[in-house]
Amino acid sequence: RAKREGRGRVCFFESEMDQELRDRRLLQHDLRQALEQNQLLVYFQPQARMDGEVIGFEALLRWNHPTRGFVPPDQFIPLAEENGLIVEIGEWVLREACREAASWPRPLQVAVNLSPVQFQTGDLERVIHQILLETGLSPTRLEVEITEGVLIGDFTRALTLLRRLKALGVRIAMDDFGTGYSSLSYLQSFPFDKIKIDRSFISNLEAKPQSAEIVRAVLSLAHALNIPVVAEGVETEAQRAFLAHEACEEMQGYLVGRPELIERYLDLVGVAVERRLYA
Ligand code: C2E
Ligand code: MG
Ligand code: MG
Ligand code: MG
C-alpha cells in the first residue's frame, strides 16, 4: 500500500513538474513577442549619497505581460538567459537607459545590469561602444553592474571584456556583493569601481548582530582597497544612519525612492516642470 501511495505521489509530483515546465515554455514564448510589442519597460531607481543627494539611477527591467500583468525580473530574466533572448533584451535596456540619461540636463550616472550570457555570446564591447556613440552619452556616466556569475563561466574572456569596457571609460560595479561563493577572490582579479553590498545584509541590520558586523567588515575591506560602496535596499532611517556612521559612500533603496518610470523623477534629473506637462 505504501508503495502504491509512493507511486501516486511521484506521479503527482511529475505532473506538477510538467505544469511548471509548460508554464515556463509559455512565458518563454511570450517573451519573444514582448520586445516587439512594447511590453518591456525600463524603470529607474535613484542612487544617492548618504545625505540624500541623488547622484544617479539604476535601470531595472520590467515586463508588463498582456494577461499576467507585471512579471518580476527574477522570474523572466532566467528564462531569457536560457534561450539567449537576454542578449537582444540586454542590448535594448542599454540603449534605452543610455538614451534616457543622455537627455538629462544634469550629468547623473546611469547603471545597467549585465547578464553573464551577454559576456559569453554577442559582441558586448562593440555593442556598448556603438550605443555610446549613437546616444552621445559620455562613457564615464555609464556604469555596468555584474554579479559573480559573469566571472564563473569563461573567466579569461569575461576579464578581457571588463578591461576593454573600462578602457572605454565605462565604470564597473560588483552587484550583490557577499552573496556569491567567492566575492572576495574576484576583488583581487579586477579593479572594480564600486561594490554594492547585497540587500540581505542591509535588511537584517537591526535584527541580526552578525549582519552589522559583516557590513562593517565589507566597508573596511572596500575602503582599504579604495573602492566606494553602495548599500542596496536601504529602507529605514535607522539603516541609513548606521551606514552613514560607518562611512558607507552611497545608498539605494525605498528610503530614497522605488524603481519607477523616469517621468516620476524628472525634477531630480533636472527637467523643468513645463517639459513634464507638455511632453
Ligand atoms: P539587482 O540588480 O540587485 O537590483 C536591485 C533589486 O532590489 C531590484 O529588484 C530593486 O527593485 C530591489 N530593491 C531596491 N531597493 C529596495 C528596497 O529598499 N527594498 C526591497 N525590498 N527591494 C529593493 P528588481 O527590479 O525586481 O530586480 C531584480 C533583479 O533582476 C536585479 O537585482 C537584477 O539582478 C535583475 N535585473 C533587473 N533588470 C535587469 C536587466 O535589465 N538586465 C539584467 N541582466 N538583469 C536585470
Ligand atoms: Mg543591479
Ligand atoms: Mg543587487
Ligand atoms: Mg540581485
mmCIF file of C-alpha atoms in Angstrom, residues 31 34-35 39-45 57-63 73 76-77 80 85-102 104 110-115 118 124 127-128 131-132 134-135 137 142-145:
data_model
loop_
_atom_site.group_PDB
_atom_site.id
_atom_site.type_symbol
_atom_site.label_atom_id
_atom_site.label_comp_id
_atom_site.label_asym_id
_atom_site.label_seq_id
_atom_site.Cartn_x
_atom_site.Cartn_y
_atom_site.Cartn_z
ATOM 1 C CA LEU A 31 8.857 36.856 -24.082
ATOM 2 C CA ALA A 34 7.409 41.205 -25.577
ATOM 3 C CA LEU A 35 10.163 43.262 -27.184
ATOM 4 C CA GLN A 39 5.675 45.174 -23.229
ATOM 5 C CA LEU A 40 9.143 45.767 -21.802
ATOM 6 C CA LEU A 41 9.797 48.913 -19.796
ATOM 7 C CA VAL A 42 12.846 50.372 -18.132
ATOM 8 C CA TYR A 43 12.255 51.644 -14.618
ATOM 9 C CA PHE A 44 14.767 53.849 -12.834
ATOM 10 C CA GLN A 45 15.711 53.755 -9.151
ATOM 11 C CA PHE A 57 19.886 55.883 -11.286
ATOM 12 C CA GLU A 58 19.879 52.124 -11.797
ATOM 13 C CA ALA A 59 17.915 50.910 -14.816
ATOM 14 C CA LEU A 60 15.657 47.983 -13.869
ATOM 15 C CA LEU A 61 13.767 45.972 -16.461
ATOM 16 C CA ARG A 62 10.015 45.430 -16.180
ATOM 17 C CA TRP A 63 7.724 43.168 -18.222
ATOM 18 C CA PRO A 73 12.616 40.160 -13.415
ATOM 19 C CA PHE A 76 11.684 36.126 -16.595
ATOM 20 C CA ILE A 77 15.386 37.014 -16.819
ATOM 21 C CA ALA A 80 15.620 34.918 -21.305
ATOM 22 C CA LEU A 85 16.967 36.252 -25.736
ATOM 23 C CA ILE A 86 18.696 38.200 -22.945
ATOM 24 C CA VAL A 87 21.346 39.281 -25.468
ATOM 25 C CA GLU A 88 18.780 41.204 -27.512
ATOM 26 C CA ILE A 89 16.833 42.359 -24.452
ATOM 27 C CA GLY A 90 20.014 43.446 -22.688
ATOM 28 C CA GLU A 91 21.071 45.499 -25.691
ATOM 29 C CA TRP A 92 17.649 47.147 -25.718
ATOM 30 C CA VAL A 93 17.904 48.038 -21.999
ATOM 31 C CA LEU A 94 21.381 49.508 -22.538
ATOM 32 C CA ARG A 95 20.170 51.629 -25.447
ATOM 33 C CA GLU A 96 17.044 52.841 -23.601
ATOM 34 C CA ALA A 97 18.981 53.670 -20.429
ATOM 35 C CA CYS A 98 21.785 55.494 -22.277
ATOM 36 C CA ARG A 99 19.376 57.428 -24.493
ATOM 37 C CA GLU A 100 17.351 58.442 -21.447
ATOM 38 C CA ALA A 101 20.414 59.501 -19.426
ATOM 39 C CA ALA A 102 21.815 61.464 -22.375
ATOM 40 C CA TRP A 104 19.025 64.625 -18.682
ATOM 41 C CA VAL A 110 23.165 55.525 -15.095
ATOM 42 C CA ALA A 111 23.743 51.914 -14.019
ATOM 43 C CA VAL A 112 22.721 48.936 -16.162
ATOM 44 C CA ASN A 113 22.730 45.252 -15.142
ATOM 45 C CA LEU A 114 24.524 42.836 -17.464
ATOM 46 C CA SER A 115 23.810 39.105 -17.687
ATOM 47 C CA GLN A 118 25.882 38.844 -22.629
ATOM 48 C CA LEU A 124 29.332 43.260 -25.900
ATOM 49 C CA VAL A 127 27.502 46.985 -28.767
ATOM 50 C CA ILE A 128 28.260 49.265 -25.820
ATOM 51 C CA ILE A 131 25.333 52.711 -28.141
ATOM 52 C CA LEU A 132 27.553 55.326 -26.507
ATOM 53 C CA GLU A 134 24.752 56.703 -31.036
ATOM 54 C CA THR A 135 23.290 58.294 -27.876
ATOM 55 C CA LEU A 137 26.329 59.617 -23.579
ATOM 56 C CA LEU A 142 27.630 54.648 -17.706
ATOM 57 C CA GLU A 143 28.154 52.041 -15.015
ATOM 58 C CA VAL A 144 27.608 48.350 -15.692
ATOM 59 C CA GLU A 145 26.666 46.060 -12.815
#
